[in-house]
CSV table of C-alpha atoms and ligand atoms in Angstrom, one decimal:
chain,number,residue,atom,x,y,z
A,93,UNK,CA,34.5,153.1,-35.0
A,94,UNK,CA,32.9,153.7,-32.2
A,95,UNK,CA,29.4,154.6,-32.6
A,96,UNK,CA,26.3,155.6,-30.9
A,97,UNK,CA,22.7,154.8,-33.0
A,98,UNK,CA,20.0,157.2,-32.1
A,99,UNK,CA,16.7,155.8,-32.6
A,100,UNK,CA,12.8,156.8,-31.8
A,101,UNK,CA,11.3,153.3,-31.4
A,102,UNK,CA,7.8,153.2,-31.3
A,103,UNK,CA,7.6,151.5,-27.6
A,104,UNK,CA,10.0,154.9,-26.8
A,105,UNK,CA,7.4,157.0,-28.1
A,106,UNK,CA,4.4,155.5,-27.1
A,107,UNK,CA,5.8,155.7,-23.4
A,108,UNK,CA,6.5,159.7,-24.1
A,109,UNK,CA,2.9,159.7,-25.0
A,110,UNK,CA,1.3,158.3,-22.2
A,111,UNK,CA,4.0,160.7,-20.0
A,112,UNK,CA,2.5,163.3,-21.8
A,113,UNK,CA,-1.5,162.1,-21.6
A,114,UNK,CA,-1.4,159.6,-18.7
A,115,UNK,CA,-5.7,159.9,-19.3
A,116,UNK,CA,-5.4,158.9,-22.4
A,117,UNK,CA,-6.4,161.4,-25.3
A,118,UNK,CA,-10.1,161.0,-27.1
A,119,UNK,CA,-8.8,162.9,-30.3
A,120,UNK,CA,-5.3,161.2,-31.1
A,121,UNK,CA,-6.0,160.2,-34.5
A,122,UNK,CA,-5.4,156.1,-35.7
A,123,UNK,CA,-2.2,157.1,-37.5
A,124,UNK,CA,-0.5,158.9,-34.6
A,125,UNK,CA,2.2,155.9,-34.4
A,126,UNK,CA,3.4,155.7,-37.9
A,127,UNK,CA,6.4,156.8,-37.1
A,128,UNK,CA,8.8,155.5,-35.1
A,129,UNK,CA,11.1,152.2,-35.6
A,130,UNK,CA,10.2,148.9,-34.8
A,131,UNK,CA,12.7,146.6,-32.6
A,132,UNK,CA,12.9,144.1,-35.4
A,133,UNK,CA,14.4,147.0,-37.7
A,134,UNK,CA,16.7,149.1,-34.4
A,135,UNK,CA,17.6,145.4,-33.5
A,136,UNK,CA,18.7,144.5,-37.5
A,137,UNK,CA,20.6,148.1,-37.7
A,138,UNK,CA,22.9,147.8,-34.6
A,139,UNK,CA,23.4,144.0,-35.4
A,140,UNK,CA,24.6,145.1,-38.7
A,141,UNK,CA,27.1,148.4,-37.6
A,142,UNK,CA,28.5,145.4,-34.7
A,143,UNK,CA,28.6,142.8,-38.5
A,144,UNK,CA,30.6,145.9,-39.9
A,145,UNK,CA,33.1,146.1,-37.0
A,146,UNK,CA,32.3,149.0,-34.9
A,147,UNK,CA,31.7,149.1,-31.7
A,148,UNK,CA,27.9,150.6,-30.9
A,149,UNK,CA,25.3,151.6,-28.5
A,150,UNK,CA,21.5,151.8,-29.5
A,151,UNK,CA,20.5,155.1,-27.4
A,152,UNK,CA,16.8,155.7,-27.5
A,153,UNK,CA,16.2,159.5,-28.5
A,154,UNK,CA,14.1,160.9,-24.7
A,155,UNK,CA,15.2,163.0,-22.2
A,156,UNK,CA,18.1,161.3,-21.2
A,157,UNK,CA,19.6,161.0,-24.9
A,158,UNK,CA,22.1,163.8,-24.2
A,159,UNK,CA,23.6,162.2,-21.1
A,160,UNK,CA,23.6,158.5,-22.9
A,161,UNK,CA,25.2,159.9,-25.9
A,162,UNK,CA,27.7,161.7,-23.6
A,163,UNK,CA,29.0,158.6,-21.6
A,164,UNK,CA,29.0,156.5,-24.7
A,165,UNK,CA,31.8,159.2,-26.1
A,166,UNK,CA,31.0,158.1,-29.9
A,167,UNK,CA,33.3,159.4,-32.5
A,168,UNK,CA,30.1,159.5,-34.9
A,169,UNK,CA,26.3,159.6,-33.8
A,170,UNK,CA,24.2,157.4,-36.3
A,171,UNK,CA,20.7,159.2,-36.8
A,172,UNK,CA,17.8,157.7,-36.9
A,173,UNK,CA,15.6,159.7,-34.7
A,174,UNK,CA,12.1,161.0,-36.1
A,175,UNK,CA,10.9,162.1,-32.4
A,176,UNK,CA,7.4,162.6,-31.3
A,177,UNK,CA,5.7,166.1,-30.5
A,178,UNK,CA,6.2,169.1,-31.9
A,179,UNK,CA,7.5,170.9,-35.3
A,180,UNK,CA,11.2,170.5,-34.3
A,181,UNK,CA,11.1,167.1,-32.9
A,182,UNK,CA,13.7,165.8,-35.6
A,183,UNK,CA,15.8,168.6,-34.9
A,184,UNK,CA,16.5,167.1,-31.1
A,185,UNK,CA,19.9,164.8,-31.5
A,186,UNK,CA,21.9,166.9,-34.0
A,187,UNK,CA,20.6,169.6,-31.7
A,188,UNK,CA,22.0,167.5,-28.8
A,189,UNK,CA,25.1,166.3,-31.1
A,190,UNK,CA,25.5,170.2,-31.9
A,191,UNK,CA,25.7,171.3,-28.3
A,192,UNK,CA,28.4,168.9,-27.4
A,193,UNK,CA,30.8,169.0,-30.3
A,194,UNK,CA,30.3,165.6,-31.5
A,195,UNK,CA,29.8,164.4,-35.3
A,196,UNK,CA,26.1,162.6,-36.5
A,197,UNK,CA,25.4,161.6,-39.8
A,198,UNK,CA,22.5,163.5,-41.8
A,199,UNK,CA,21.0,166.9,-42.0
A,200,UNK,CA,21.4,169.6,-39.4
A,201,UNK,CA,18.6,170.7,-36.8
A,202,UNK,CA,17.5,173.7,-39.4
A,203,UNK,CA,17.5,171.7,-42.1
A,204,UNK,CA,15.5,168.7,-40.3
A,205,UNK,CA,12.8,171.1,-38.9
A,206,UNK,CA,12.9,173.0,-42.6
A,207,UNK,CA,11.7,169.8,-44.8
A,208,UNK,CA,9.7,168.7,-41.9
A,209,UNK,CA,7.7,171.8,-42.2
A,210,UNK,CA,6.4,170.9,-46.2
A,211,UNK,CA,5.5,174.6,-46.4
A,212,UNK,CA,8.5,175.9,-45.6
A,213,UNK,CA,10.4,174.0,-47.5
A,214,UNK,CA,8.4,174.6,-50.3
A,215,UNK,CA,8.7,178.4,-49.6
A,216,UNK,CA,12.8,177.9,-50.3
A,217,UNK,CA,12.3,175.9,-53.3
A,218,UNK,CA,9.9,178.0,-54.3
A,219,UNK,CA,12.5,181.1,-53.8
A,220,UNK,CA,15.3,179.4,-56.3
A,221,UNK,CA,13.0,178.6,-59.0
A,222,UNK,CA,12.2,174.8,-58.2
A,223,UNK,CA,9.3,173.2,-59.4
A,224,UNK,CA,6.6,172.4,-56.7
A,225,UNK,CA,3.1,172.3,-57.0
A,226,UNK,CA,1.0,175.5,-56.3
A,227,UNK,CA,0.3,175.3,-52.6
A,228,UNK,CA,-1.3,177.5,-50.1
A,229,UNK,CA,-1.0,177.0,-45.8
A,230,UNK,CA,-3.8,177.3,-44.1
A,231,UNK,CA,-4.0,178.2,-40.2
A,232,UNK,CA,-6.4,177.4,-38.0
A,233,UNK,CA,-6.7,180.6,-36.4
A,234,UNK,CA,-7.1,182.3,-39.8
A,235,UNK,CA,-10.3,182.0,-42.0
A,236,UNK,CA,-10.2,179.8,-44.9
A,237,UNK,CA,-10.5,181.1,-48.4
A,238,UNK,CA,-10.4,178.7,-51.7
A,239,UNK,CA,-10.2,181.4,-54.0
A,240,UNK,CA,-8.9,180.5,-57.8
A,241,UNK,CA,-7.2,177.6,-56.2
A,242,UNK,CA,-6.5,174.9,-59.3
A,243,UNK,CA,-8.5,172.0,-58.3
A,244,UNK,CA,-7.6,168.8,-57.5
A,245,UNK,CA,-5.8,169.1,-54.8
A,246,UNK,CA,-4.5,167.4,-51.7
A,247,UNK,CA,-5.1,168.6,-48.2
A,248,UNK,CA,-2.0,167.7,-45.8
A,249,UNK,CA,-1.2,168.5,-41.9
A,250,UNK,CA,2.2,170.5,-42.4
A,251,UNK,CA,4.5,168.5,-40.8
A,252,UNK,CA,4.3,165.0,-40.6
A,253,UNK,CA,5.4,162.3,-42.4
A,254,UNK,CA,4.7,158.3,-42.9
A,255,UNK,CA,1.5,159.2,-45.3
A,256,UNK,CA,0.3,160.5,-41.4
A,257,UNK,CA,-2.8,162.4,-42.3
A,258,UNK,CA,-2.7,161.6,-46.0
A,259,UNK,CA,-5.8,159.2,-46.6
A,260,UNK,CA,-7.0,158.8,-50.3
A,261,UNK,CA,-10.2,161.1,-49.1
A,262,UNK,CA,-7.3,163.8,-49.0
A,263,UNK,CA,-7.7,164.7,-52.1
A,264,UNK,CA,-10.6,166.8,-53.0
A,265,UNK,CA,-12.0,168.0,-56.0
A,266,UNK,CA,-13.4,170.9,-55.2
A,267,UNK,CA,-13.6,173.8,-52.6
A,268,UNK,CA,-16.6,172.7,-50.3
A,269,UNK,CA,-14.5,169.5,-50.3
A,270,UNK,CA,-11.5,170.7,-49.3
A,271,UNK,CA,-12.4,173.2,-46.9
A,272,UNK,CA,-14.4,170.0,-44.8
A,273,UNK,CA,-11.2,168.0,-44.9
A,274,UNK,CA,-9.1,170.7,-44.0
A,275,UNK,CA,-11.4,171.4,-41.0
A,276,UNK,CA,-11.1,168.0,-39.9
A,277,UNK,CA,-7.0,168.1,-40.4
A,278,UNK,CA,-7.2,170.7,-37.8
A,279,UNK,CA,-9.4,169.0,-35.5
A,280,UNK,CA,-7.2,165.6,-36.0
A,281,UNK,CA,-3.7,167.1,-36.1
A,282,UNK,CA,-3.7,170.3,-34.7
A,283,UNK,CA,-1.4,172.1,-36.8
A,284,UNK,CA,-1.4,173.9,-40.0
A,285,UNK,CA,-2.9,172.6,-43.4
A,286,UNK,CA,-1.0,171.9,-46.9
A,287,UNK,CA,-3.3,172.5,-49.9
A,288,UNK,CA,-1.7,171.8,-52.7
A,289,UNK,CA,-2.2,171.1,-56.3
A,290,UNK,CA,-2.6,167.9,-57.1
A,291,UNK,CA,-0.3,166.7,-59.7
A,292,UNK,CA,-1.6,163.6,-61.8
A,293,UNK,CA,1.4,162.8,-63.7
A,294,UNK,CA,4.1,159.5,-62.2
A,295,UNK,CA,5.0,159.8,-59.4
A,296,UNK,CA,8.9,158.6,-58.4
A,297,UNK,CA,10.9,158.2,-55.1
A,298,UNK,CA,14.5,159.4,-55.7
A,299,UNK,CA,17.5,158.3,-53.1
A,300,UNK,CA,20.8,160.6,-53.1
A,301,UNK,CA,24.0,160.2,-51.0
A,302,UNK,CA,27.3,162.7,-50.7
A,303,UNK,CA,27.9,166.2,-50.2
A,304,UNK,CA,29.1,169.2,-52.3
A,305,UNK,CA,30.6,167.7,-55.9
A,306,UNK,CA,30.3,164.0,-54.5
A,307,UNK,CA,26.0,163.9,-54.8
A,308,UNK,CA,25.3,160.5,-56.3
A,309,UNK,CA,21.5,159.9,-57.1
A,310,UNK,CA,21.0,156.3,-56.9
A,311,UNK,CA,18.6,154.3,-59.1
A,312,UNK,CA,15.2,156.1,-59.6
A,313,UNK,CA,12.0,154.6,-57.6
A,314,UNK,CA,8.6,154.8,-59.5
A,315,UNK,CA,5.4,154.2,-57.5
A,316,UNK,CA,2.7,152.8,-59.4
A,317,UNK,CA,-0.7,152.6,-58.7
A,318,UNK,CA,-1.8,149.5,-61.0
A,319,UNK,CA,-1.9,147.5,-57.6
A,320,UNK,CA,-4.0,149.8,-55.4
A,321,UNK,CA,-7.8,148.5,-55.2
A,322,UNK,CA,-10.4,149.4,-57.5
A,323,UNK,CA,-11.4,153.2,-57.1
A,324,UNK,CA,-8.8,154.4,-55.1
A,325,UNK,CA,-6.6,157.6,-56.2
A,326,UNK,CA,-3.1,157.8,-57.2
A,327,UNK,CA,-2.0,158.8,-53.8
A,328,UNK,CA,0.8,156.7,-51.7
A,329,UNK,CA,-1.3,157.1,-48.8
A,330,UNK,CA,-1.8,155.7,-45.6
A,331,UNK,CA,-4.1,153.3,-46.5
A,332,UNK,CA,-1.5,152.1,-49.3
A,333,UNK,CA,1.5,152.4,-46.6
A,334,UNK,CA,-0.4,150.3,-43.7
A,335,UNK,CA,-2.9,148.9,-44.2
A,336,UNK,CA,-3.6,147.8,-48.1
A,337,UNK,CA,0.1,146.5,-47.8
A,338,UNK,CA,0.8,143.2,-46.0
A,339,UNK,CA,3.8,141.2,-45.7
A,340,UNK,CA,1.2,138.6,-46.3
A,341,UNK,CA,-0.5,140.4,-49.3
A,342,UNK,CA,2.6,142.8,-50.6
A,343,UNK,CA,1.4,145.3,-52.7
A,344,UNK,CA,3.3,145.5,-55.9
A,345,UNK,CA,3.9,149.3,-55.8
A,346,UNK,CA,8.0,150.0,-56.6
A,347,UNK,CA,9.7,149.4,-60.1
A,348,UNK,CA,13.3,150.1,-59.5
A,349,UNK,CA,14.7,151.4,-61.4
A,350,UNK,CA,11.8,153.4,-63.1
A,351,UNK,CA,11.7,153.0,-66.7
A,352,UNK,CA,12.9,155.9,-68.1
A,353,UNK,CA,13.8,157.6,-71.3
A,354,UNK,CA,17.5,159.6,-71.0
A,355,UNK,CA,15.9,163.3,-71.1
A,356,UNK,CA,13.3,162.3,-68.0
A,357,UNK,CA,16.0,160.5,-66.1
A,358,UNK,CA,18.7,163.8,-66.4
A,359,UNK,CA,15.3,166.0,-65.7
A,360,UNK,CA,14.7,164.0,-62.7
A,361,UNK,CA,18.1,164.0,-61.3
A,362,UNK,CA,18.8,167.4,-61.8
A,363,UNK,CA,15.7,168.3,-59.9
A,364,UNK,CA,16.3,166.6,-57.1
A,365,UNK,CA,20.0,167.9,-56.7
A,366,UNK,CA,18.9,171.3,-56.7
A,367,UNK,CA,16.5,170.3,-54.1
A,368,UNK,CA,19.2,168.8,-51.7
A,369,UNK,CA,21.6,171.6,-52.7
A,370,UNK,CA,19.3,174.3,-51.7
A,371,UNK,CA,18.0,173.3,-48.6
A,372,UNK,CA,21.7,172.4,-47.7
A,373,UNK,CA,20.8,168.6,-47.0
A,374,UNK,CA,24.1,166.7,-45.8
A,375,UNK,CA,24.8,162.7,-46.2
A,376,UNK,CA,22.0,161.6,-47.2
A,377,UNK,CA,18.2,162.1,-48.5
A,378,UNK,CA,15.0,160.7,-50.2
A,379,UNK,CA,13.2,163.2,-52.2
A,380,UNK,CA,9.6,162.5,-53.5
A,381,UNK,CA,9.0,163.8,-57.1
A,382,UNK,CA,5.6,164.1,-59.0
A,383,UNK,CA,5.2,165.2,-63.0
A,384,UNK,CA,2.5,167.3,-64.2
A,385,UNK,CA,0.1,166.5,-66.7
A,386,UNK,CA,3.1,167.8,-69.4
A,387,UNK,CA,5.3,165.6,-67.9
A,388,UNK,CA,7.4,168.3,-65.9
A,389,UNK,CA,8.9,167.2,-62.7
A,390,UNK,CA,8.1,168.8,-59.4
A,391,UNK,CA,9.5,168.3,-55.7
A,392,UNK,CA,6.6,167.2,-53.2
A,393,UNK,CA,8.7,166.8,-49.9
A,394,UNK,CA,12.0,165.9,-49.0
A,395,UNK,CA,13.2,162.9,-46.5
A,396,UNK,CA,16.4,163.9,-45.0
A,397,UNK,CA,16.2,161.1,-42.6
A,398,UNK,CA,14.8,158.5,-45.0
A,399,UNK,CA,13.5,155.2,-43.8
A,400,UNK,CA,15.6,152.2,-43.9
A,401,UNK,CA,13.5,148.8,-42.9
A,402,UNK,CA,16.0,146.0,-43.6
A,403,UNK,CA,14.1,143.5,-45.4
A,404,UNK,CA,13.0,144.0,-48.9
A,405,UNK,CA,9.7,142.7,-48.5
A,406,UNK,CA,9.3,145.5,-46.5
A,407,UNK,CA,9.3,147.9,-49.5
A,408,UNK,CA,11.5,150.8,-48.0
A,409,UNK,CA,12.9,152.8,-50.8
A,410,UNK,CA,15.9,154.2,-49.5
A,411,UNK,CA,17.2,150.4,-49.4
A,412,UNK,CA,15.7,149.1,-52.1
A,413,UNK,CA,17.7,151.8,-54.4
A,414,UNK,CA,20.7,151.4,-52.6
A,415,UNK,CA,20.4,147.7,-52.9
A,416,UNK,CA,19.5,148.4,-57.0
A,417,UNK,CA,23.3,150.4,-57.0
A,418,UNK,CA,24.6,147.2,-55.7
A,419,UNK,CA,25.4,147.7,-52.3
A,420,UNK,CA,23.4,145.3,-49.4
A,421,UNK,CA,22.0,146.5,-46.2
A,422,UNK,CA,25.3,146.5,-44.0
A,423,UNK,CA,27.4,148.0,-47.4
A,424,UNK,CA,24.3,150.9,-47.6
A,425,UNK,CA,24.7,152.0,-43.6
A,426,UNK,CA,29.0,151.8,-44.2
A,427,UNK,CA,28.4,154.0,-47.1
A,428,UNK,CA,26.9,157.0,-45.3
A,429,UNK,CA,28.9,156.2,-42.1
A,430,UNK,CA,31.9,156.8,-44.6
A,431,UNK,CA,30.6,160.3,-45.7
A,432,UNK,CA,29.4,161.7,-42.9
A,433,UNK,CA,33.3,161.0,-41.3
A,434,UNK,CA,34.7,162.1,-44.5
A,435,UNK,CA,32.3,165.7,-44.2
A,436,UNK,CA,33.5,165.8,-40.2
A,437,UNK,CA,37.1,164.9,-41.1
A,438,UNK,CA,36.9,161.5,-39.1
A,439,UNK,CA,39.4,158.9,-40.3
A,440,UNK,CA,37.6,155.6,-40.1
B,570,ATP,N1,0.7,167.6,-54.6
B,570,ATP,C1,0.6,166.3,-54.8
B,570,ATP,N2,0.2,165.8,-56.0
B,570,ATP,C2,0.0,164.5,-56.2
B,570,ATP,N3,0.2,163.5,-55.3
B,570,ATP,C3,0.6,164.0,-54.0
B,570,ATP,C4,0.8,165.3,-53.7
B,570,ATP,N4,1.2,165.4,-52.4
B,570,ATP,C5,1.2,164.2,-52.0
B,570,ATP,N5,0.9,163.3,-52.9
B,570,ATP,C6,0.7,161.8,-52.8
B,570,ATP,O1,0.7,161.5,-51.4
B,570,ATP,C7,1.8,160.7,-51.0
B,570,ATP,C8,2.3,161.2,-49.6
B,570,ATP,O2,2.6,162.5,-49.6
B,570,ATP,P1,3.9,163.1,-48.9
B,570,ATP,O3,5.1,162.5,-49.5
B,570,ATP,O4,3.7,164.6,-48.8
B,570,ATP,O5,3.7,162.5,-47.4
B,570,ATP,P2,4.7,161.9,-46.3
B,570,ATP,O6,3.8,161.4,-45.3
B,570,ATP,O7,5.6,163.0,-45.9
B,570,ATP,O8,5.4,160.8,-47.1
B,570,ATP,P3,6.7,159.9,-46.5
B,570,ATP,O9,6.2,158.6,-46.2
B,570,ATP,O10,7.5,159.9,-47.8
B,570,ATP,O11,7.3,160.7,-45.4
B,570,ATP,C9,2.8,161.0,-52.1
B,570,ATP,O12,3.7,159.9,-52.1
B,570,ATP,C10,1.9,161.1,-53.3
B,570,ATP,O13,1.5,159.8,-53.8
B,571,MG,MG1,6.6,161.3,-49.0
């Protein structure tokens, strides 16, 4: 096929930054890079596609994206693309692929700017009777009130992603604590708060690929916390992310599949294809799960554009359950190339 791969690499997005603040900025917080991939991994993808015999062209995701992706003429746009600013900046190449009538894998631009927005797509799950934990958004322009909230809880900005914003002094135990870290969430990402419950139970990282009848949830994740240094919470926070794990000194955080018994396994599943059913997710998702003390699964955020670093040393969980299921890196990307054609009607 002949393919275009849309990508937000962190050199891409530093250089829209410093467009954006050529002075520099004294408040961007230390986590604002998280996102974005690396050249190792765009470099790894399109060598892979090429391996897999298409033709492709690695199209960084600026302001020239659209005309790029319209001289490359792709049959199928491969989406990578987290963006930079704002709340709909994963919204911008299905947006573009919209606008000109041309097929890209993944979620749509609602859809993308939905489970970007945590509160909002907890607001839909909330609406069709899917577990997620009690959560109130907080505004900066509005005061702050704590009122009967069920403590712990974890204070979130509402739309990032990466563990951006999610330290393990996130989560506070009571209401003078939260209301100083959700003060400082402000300051740092200027943007709406998440407070929400803070669920103590495992915590698991489920992958799912198909549409309509076809959803297939690959092996189950579960994060552990056994490896995280003394004293730290159960959080997969930044800290875990970046900085505690090394390729040096790899934290031993993922059990793949999670270990199970048949009646959590079917809870689990079922869960997280309502989720992607009713927040109309296409191709392809990672959904983030949590159980309550009683052992009751809830949704914490979905991933409709889920990482995918190549090695497995780098502890990417899309990956790691596709490579669980049996298929390798290339046979993973094939995979959702082949249902995203079959959902456009593209014969490969
Ligand atoms: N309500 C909660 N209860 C318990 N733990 C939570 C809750 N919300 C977040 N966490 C912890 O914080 C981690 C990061 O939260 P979340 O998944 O919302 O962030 P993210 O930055 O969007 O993550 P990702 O890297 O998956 O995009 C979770 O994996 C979990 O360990
Ligand atoms: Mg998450």
């Amino acid at each position: 096929m002949n393919l275009v791969l849309a990508y937000s690499s962190k050199e891409g997005l530093e250089k829209e930054y410093r467009r954006r603040y050529p002075a520099g900025d004294s408040e961007t917080p230390e986590d604002f890079f998280a996102e974005g991939d690396s050249w190792t991994t765009i470099r790894h993808i399109l060598e892979t596609l090429k391996g897999n015999g298409h033709r492709v062209t690695g199209i960084e995701a600026d302001e020239e994206a659209g005309e790029k992706i319209k001289s490359a003429k792709p049959e199928l746009v491969f989406n990578i693309a987290e963006g930079l600013f704002g709340d709909f900046r994963e919204s911008y190449v299905p947006m573009i692929c919209e606008r000109m009538g041309i097929p890209y894998t993944g979620s749509g631009p609602l859809e993308l700017a939905i489970c970007l927005n945590k509160a909002r797509a907890k607001e839909v799950l909330a609406y069709n009777g899917i577990p997620t934990p009690a959560f109130r958004t907080l505004d900066p322009d509005f005061p702050v009130h704590m009122d009967h909230f069920p403590f712990p809880a974890i204070i979130k900005p509402v739309a990032e992603g990466s563990s951006k914003g999610i330290f393990d002094h996130s989560v506070v135990d009571n209401g003078e604590e939260a209301v100083r870290q959700i003060n400082d969430a402000f300051l740092k990402y200027r943007q709406p708060v998440l407070m929400e419950q803070f669920l103590q139970g495992d915590e698991f990282t489920v992958a799912l690929w198909g549409n309509g009848d076809q959803i297939e949830v690959l092996p189950i994740v579960a994060i552990r916390y056994d490896d995280l240094p003394a004293g730290a919470r159960p959080v997969y926070s930044y800290e875990a992310k970046w900085i505690w794990d090394t390729p040096g000194k790899p934290l031993d955080i993922f059990k793949c599949p999670a270990s199970l018994t048949r009646v959590e396994k079917e809870s689990i599943e079922s869960l997280v294809r309502s989720a992607f059913r009713v927040l109309n997710i296409r191709d392809w998702c990672r959904i983030d799960v949590r159980m309550d003390q009683s052992g009751k699964p809830h949704i914490l955020e979905l991933n409709p554009l889920p990482g995918i670093l190549p090695k497995p040393e780098d502890n990417s969980c899309f990956p790691k359950a596709a490579r669980t299921a049996g298929y390798d890196y290339a046979a993973m990307l094939e995979k959702v190339i082949g249902i995203a054609a079959e959902r456009w009607g593209i014969r490969t």
